[in-house]
CSV table of C-alpha atoms and ligand atoms in Angstrom, one decimal:
chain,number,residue,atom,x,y,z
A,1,UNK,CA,18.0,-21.3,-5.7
A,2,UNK,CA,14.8,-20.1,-7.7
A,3,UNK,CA,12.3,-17.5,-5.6
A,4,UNK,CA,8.8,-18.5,-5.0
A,5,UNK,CA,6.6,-15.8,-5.5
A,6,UNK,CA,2.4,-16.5,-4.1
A,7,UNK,CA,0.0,-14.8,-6.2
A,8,UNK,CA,-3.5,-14.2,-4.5
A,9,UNK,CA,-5.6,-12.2,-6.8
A,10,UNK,CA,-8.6,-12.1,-4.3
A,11,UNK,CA,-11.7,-10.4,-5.2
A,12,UNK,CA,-13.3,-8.2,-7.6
A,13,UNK,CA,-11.0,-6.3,-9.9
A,14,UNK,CA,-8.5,-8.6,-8.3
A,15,UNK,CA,-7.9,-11.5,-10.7
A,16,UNK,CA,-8.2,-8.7,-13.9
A,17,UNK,CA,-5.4,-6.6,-12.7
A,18,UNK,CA,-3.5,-9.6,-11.3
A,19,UNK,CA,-3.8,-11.1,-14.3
A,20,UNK,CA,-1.9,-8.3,-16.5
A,21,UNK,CA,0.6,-7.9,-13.3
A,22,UNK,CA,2.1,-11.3,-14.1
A,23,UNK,CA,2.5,-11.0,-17.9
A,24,UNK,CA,4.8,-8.5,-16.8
A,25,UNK,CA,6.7,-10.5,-14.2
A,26,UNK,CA,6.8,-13.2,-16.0
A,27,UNK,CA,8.2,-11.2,-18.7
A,28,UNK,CA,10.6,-9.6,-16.0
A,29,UNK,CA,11.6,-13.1,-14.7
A,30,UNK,CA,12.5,-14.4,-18.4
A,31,UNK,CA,14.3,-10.9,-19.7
A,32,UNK,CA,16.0,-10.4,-16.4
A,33,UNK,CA,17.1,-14.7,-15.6
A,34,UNK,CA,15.3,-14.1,-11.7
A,35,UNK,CA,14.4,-17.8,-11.6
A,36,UNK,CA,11.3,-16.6,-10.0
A,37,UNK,CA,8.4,-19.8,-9.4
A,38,UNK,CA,4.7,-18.9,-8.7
A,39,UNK,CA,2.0,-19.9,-7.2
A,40,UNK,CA,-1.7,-19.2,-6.8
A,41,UNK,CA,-3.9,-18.5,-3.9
A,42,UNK,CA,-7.1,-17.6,-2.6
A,43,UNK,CA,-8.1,-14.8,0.0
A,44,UNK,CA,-10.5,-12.5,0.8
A,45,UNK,CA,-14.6,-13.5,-0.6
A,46,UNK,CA,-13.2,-16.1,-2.9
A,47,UNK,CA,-11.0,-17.5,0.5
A,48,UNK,CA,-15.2,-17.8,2.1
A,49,UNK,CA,-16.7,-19.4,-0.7
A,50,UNK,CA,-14.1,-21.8,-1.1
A,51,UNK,CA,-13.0,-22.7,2.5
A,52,UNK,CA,-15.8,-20.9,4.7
A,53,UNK,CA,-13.0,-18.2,6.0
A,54,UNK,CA,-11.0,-15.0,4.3
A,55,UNK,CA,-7.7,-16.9,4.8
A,56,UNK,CA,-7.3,-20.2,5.2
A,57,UNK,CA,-4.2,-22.2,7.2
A,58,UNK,CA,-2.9,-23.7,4.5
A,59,UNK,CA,-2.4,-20.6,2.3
A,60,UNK,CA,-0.8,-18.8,5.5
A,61,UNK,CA,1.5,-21.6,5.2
A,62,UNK,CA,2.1,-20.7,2.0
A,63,UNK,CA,2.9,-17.3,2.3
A,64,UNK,CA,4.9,-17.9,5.3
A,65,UNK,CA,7.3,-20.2,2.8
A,66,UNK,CA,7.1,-17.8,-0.3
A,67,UNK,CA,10.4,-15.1,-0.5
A,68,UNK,CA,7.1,-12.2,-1.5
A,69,UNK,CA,3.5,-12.4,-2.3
A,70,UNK,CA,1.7,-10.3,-4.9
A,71,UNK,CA,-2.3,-9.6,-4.0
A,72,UNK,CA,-4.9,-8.2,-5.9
A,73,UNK,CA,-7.6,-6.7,-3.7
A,74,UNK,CA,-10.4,-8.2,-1.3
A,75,UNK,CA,-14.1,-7.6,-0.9
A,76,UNK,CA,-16.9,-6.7,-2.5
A,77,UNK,CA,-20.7,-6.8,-1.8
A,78,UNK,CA,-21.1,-10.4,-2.0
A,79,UNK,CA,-19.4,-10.5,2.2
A,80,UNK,CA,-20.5,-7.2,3.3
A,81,UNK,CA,-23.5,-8.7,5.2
A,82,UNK,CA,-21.4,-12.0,7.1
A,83,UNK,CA,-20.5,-12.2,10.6
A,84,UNK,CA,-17.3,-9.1,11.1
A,85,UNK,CA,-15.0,-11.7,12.5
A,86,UNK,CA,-14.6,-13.3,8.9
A,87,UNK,CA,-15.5,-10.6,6.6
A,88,UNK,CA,-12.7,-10.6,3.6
A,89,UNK,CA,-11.3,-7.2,5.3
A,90,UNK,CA,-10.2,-10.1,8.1
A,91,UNK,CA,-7.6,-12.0,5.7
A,92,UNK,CA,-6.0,-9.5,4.8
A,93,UNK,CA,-5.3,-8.0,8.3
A,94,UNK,CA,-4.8,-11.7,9.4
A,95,UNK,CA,-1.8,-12.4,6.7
A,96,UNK,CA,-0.3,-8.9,7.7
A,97,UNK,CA,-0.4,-9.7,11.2
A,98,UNK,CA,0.8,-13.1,10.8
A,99,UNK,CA,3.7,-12.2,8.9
A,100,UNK,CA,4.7,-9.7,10.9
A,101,UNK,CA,5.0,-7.0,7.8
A,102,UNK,CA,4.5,-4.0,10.0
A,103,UNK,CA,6.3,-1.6,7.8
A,104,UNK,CA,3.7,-0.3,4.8
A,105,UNK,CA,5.3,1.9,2.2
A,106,UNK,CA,3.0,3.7,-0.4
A,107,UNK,CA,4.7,6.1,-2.6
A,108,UNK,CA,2.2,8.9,-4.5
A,109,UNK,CA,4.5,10.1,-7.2
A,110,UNK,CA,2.6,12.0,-10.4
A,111,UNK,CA,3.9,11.0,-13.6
A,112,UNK,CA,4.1,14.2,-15.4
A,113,UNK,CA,1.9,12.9,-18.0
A,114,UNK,CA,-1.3,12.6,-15.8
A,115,UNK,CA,-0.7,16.2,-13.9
A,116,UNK,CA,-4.4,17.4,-15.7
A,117,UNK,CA,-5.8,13.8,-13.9
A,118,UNK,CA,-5.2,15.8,-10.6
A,119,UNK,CA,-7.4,17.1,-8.8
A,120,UNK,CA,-5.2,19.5,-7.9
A,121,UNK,CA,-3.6,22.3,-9.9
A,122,UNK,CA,-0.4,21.9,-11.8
A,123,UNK,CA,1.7,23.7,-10.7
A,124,UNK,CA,1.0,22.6,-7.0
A,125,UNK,CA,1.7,19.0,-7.9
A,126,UNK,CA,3.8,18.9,-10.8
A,127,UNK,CA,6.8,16.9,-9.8
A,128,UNK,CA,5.1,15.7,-6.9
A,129,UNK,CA,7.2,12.7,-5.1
A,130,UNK,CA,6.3,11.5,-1.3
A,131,UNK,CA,6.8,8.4,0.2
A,132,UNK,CA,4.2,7.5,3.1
A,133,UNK,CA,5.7,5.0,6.0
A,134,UNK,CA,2.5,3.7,7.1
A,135,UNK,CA,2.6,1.1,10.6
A,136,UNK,CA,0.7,-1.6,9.3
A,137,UNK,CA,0.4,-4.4,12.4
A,138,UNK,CA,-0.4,-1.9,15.3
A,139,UNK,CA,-2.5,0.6,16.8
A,140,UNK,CA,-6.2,0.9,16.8
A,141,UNK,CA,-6.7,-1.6,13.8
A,142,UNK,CA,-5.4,-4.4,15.9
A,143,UNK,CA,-6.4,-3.1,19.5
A,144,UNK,CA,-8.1,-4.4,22.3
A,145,UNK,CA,-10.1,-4.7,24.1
A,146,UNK,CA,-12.7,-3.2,21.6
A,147,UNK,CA,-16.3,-4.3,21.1
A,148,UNK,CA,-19.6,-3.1,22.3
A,149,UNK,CA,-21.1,-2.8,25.8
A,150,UNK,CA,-24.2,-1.7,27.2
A,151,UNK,CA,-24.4,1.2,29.9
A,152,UNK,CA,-26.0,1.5,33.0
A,153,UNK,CA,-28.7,3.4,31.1
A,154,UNK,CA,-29.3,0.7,28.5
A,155,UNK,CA,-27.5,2.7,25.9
A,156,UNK,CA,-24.9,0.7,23.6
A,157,UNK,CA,-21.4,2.0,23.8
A,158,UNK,CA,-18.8,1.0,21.2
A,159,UNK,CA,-15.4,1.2,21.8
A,160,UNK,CA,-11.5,0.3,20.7
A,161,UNK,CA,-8.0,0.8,21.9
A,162,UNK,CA,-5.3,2.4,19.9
A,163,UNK,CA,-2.0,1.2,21.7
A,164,UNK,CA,2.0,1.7,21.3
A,165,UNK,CA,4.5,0.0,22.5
A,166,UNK,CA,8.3,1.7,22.2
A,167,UNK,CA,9.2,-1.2,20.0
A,168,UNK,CA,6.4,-0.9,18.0
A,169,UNK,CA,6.8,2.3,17.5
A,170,UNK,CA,11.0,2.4,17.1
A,171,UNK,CA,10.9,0.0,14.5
A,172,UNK,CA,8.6,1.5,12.0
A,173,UNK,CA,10.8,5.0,12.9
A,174,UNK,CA,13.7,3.2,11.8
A,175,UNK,CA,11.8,2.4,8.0
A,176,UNK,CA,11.2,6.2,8.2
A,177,UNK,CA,14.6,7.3,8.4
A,178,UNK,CA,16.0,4.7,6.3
A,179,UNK,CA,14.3,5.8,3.4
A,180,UNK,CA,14.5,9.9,3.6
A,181,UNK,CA,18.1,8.9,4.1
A,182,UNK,CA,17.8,7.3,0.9
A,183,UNK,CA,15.7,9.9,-0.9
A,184,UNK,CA,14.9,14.0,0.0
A,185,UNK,CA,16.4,13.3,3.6
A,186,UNK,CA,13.5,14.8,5.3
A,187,UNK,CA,11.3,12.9,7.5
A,188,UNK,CA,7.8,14.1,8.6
A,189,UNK,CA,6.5,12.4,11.3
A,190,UNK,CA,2.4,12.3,11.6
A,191,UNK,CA,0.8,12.1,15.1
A,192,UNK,CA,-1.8,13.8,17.4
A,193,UNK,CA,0.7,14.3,20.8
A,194,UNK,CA,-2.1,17.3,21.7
A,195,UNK,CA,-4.9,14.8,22.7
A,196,UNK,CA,-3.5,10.9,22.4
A,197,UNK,CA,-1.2,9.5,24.8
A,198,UNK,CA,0.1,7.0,22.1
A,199,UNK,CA,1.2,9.8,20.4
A,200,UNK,CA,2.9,11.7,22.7
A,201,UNK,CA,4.8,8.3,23.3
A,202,UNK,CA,4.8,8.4,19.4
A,203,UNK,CA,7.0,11.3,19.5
A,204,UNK,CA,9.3,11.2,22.3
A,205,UNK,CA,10.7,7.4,20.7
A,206,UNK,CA,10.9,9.3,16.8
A,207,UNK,CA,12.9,11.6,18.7
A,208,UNK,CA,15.1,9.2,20.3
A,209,UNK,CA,15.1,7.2,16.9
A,210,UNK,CA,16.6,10.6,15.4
A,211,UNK,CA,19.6,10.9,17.2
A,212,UNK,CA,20.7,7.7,15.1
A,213,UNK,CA,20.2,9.6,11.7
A,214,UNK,CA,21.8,13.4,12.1
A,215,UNK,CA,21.5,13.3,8.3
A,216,UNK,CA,17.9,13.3,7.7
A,217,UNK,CA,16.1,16.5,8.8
A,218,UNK,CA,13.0,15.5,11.1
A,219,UNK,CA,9.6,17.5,11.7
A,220,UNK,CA,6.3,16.4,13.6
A,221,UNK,CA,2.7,17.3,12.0
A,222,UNK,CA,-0.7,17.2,14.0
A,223,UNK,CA,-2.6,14.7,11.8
A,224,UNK,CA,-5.2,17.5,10.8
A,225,UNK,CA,-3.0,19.9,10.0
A,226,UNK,CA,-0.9,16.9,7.6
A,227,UNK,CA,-4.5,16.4,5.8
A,228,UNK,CA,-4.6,20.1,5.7
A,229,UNK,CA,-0.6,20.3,4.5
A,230,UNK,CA,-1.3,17.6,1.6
A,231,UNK,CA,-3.8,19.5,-0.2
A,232,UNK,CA,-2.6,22.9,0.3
A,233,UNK,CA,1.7,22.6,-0.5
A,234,UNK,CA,2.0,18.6,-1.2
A,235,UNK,CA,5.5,19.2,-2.1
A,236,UNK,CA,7.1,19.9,1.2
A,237,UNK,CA,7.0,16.5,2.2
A,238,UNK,CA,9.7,13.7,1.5
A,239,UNK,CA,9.1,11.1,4.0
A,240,UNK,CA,6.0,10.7,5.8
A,241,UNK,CA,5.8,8.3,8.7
A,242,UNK,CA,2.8,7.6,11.0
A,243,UNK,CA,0.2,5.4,12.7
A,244,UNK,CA,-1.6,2.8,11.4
A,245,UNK,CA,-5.2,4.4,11.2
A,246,UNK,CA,-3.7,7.8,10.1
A,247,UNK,CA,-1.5,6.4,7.1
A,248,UNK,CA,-4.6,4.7,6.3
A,249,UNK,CA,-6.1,8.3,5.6
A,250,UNK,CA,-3.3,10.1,4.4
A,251,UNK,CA,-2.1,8.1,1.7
A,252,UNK,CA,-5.9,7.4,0.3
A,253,UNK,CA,-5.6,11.4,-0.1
A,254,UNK,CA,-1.9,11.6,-1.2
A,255,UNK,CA,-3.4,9.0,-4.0
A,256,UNK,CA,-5.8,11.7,-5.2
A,257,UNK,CA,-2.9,14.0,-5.7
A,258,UNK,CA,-1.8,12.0,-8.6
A,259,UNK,CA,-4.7,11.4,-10.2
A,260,UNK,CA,-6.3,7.9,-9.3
A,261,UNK,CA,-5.7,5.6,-6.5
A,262,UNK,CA,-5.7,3.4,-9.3
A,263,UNK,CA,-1.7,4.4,-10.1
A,264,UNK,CA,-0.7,3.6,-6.9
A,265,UNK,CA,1.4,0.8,-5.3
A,266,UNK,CA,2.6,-0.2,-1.9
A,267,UNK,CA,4.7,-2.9,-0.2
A,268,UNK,CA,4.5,-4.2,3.2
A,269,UNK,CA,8.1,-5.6,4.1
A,270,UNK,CA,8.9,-7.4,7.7
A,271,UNK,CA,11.6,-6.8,9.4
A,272,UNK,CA,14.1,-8.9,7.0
A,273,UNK,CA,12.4,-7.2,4.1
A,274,UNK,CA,10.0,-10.2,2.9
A,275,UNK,CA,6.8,-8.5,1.8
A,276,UNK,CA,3.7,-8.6,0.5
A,277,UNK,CA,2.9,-6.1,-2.6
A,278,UNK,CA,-0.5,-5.1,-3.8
A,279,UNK,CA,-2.1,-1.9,-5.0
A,280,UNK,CA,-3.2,1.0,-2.7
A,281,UNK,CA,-6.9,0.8,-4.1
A,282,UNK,CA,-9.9,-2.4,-3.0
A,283,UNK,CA,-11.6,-4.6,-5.2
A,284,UNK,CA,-13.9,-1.6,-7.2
A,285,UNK,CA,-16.5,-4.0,-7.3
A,286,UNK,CA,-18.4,-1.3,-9.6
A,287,UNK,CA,-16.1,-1.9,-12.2
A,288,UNK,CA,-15.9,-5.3,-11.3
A,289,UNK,CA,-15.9,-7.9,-14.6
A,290,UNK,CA,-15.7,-4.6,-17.2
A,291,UNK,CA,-12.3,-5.2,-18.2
A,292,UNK,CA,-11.5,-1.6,-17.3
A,293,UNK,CA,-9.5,-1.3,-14.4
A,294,UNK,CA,-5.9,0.7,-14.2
A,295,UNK,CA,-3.7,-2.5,-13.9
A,296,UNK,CA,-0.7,0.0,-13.4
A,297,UNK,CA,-0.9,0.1,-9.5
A,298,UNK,CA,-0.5,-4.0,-9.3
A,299,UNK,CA,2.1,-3.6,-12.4
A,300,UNK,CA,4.2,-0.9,-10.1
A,301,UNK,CA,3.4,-3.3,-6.9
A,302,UNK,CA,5.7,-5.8,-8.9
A,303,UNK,CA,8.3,-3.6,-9.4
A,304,UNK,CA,8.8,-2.7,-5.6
A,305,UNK,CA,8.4,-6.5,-5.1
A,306,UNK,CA,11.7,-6.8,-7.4
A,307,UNK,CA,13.3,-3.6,-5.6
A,308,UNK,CA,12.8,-3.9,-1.8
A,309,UNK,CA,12.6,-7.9,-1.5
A,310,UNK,CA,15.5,-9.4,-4.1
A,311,UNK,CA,17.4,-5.9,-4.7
A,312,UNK,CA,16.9,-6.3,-8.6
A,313,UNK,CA,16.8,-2.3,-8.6
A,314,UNK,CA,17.2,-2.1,-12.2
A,315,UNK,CA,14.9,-4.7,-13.4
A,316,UNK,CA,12.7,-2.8,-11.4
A,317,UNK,CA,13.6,0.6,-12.9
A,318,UNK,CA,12.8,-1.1,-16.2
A,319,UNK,CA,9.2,-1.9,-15.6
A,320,UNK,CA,8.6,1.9,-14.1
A,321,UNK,CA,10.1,3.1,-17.9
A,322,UNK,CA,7.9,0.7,-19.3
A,323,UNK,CA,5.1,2.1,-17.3
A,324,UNK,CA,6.0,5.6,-18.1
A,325,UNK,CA,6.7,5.1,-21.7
A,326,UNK,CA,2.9,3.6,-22.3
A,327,UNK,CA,2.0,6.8,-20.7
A,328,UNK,CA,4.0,9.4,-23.3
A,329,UNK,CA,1.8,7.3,-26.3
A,330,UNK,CA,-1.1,8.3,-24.4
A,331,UNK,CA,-2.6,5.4,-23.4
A,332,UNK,CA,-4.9,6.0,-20.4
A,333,UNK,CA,-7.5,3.6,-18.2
A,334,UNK,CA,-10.8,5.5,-17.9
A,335,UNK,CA,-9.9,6.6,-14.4
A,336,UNK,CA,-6.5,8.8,-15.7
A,337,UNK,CA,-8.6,9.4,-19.1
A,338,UNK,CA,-8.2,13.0,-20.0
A,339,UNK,CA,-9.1,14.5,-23.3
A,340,UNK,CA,-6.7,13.2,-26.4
A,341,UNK,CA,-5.6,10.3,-25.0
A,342,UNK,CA,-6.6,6.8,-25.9
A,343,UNK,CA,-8.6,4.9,-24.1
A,344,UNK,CA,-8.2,1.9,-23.0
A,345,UNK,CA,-9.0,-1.3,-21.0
A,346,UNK,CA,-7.1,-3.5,-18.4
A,347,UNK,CA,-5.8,-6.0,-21.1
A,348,UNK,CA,-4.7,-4.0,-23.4
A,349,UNK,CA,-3.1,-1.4,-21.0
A,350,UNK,CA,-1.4,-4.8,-19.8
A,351,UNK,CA,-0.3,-5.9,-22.7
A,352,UNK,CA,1.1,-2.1,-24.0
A,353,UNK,CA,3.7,-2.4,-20.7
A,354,UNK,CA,4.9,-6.0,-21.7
A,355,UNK,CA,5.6,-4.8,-25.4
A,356,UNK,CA,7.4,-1.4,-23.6
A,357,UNK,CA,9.5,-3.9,-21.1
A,358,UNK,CA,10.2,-6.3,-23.7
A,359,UNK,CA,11.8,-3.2,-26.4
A,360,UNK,CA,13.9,-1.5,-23.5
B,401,NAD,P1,-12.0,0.9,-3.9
B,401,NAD,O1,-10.6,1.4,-3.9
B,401,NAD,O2,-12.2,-0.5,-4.3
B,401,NAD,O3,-12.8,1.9,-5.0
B,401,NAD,C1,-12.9,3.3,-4.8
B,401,NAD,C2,-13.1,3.9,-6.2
B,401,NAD,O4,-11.9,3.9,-7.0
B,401,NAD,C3,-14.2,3.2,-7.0
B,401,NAD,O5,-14.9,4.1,-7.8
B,401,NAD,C4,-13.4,2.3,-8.0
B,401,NAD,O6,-14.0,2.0,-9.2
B,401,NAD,C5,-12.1,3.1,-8.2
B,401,NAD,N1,-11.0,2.3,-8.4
B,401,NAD,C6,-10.3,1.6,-7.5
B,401,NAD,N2,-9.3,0.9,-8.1
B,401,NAD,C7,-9.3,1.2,-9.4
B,401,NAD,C8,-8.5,0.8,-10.5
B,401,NAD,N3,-7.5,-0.1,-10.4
B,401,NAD,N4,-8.9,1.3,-11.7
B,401,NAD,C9,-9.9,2.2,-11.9
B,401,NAD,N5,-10.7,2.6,-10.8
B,401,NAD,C10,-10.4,2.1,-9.6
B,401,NAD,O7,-12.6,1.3,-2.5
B,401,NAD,P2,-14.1,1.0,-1.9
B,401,NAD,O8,-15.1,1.2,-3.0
B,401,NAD,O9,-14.2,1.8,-0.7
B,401,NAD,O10,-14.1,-0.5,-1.5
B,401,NAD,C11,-14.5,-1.6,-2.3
B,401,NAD,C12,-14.2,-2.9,-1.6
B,401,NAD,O11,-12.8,-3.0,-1.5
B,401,NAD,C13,-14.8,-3.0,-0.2
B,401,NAD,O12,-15.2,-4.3,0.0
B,401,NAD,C14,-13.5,-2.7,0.7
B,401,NAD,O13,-13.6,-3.2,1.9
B,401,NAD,C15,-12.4,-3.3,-0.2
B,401,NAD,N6,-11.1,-2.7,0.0
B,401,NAD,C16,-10.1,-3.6,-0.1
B,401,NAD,C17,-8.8,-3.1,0.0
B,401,NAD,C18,-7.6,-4.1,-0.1
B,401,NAD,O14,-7.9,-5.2,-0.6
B,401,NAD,N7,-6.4,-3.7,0.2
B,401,NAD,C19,-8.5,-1.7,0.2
B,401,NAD,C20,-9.6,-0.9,0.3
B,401,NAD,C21,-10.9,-1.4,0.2
């Protein structure tokens, strides 16, 4: 039976990189026979202007009955200024909520070819390969009560709630351990048990979770010291997994490592593995319409897409080669530009990975 796949390019850079992302699944689908169908969407700004909220019913719906959905990125200037409750921010929580894709994976991995687009030296991130297990549907992000209150003394006071529950916090353990057991086998595990009581919960269930998986070697970070960690010896770390607000942070910076945020994709899978794949980065609405955005975050988002939803491991190891093969002829996005290489734009950067897919 063939696959639906829901595209929803939202905002910004969205449709430009979206649109180079499915040349190369639709490439994928017709090399590899996946019998994948699509279909198109709207969320985020282009969600308010066309139905007066970032996600509407019907395209919930529509996720709900796709197998994975492929999204660009939301926002932009345009909605900064509207009422909080349906800012474009709000879709995109709302779908992730709704579909119940709590687990959020974001690999940084540095292609040896964009080490001198580090920030970092060589040396301390040559090779560099972590995997950050993010929980995407809890925690503060999605706490309440939260909202704003007015003292005794007249003074405002803004607050929000950052709770835990053992099953919250067990499951996304459980995508933690899976994949160091799949990988490095070491699992760090990213909390602040000195001041937060949702972390010293936090910790006593990853402990319990561990006795399950005697083959992965777990370790527990303070959050500062992780931020700390990431910039100072990158390379100890396998498997990171953490709370919602914290994997937020830490994989922004992990991105830096490896040269632009613009290189890096993630998956959000439920608990049956359905998902939802889009770059790490937003709608860079000040590149927005330049034709000059990395596409190659979006174009690795489809290749998780084809590894963690439908198993197609090698159809997926095809588009990474492709991905890395445009890199060895030196073709680089201003943002991983470095001095000899060529320089291109969004299209053409697109269009260099289809020919490289369609040759392997
Ligand atoms: P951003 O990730 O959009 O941009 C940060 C910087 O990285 C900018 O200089 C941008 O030009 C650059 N950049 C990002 N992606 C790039 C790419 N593919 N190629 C080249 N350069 C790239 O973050 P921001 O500026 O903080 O936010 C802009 C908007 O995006 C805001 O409205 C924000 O709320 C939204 N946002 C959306 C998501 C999402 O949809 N998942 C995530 C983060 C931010």
């Amino acid at each position: 039976m063939s696959k639906q796949i829901l595209i929803l390019p939202g905002d910004g850079i969205g449709p430009e990189i979206m649109a180079e992302a499915v040349k190369v699944l639709e490439l994928a689908n017709e090399k590899y026979s996946l019998d994948f169908e699509f279909s198109h969407d709207v969320i985020g700004g282009a969600a308010i202007d066309k139905h007066g909220v970032p996600l509407a019913d019907e395209t919930l719906d529509r996720a709900r009955a796709a197998d994975a959905v492929l999204l660009g990125a939301v926002g932009g200037p345009k909605w900064d200024k509207i009422d909080r409750d349906i800012r474009p921010e709000r879709g995109l929580l709302k779908i992730r909520a709704q579909l119940g894709l709590f687990g959020n994976l974001r690999p940084a991995i540095l292609y040896p070819q964009l080490a001198d687009a580090s920030s970092l030296k060589p040396e301390i991130v040559a090779g560099l390969d972590i995997l950050i297990v993010r929980e995407l549907t809890g925690g503060i992000y999605f706490g309440s009560p939260r909202g704003v209150r007015e003292l005794e003394n007249g003074e405002r006071q803004a607050y929000d709630t950052l709770p835990y529950s053992e099953s919250e916090i067990r499951r996304i353990a459980r995508v933690g351990f899976d994949m160091a057991r799949v990988r490095g086998k070491k699992l760090c595990s990213v909390d602040k048990a000195n001041v937060l009581a949702s972390s010293q919960l936090w910790r006593e269930i990853v402990e319990q979770v561990a006795l399950d998986y005697p083959d992965v070697e777990l370790s527990h970070m303070y959050v500062d010291n992780a931020a700390m960690q990431l910039v100072r010896a990158p390379k100890q770390f396998d498997v990171i997994v953490t709370d919602n607000l914290f994997g937020d942070i830490l994989s922004d910076q992990a991105s830096m490592l490896t040269g632009s945020i613009g290189m890096l994709p993630s998956a959000s899978l439920d608990t049956n593995n359905k998902g939802m794949y889009e770059p790490c980065h937003g709608s860079a609405p000040d590149i927005a319409g330049l034709g000059i955005a990395n596409p190659l975050a979006t174009i690795l988002s489809v290749s998780m897409m084809l590894r963690y939803s439908f198993s197609l491991g090698d159809a997926a190891d095809a588009i990474e080669k492709a991905v890395s093969l445009v890199l060895d002829q030196g073709l680089r996005t201003g943002d991983i530009w470095s001095q000899g290489c060529t320089k291109v734009g969004t299209q053409e950067m697109g269009d260099a990975v289809v020919a490289a897919l369609r040759n392997l």
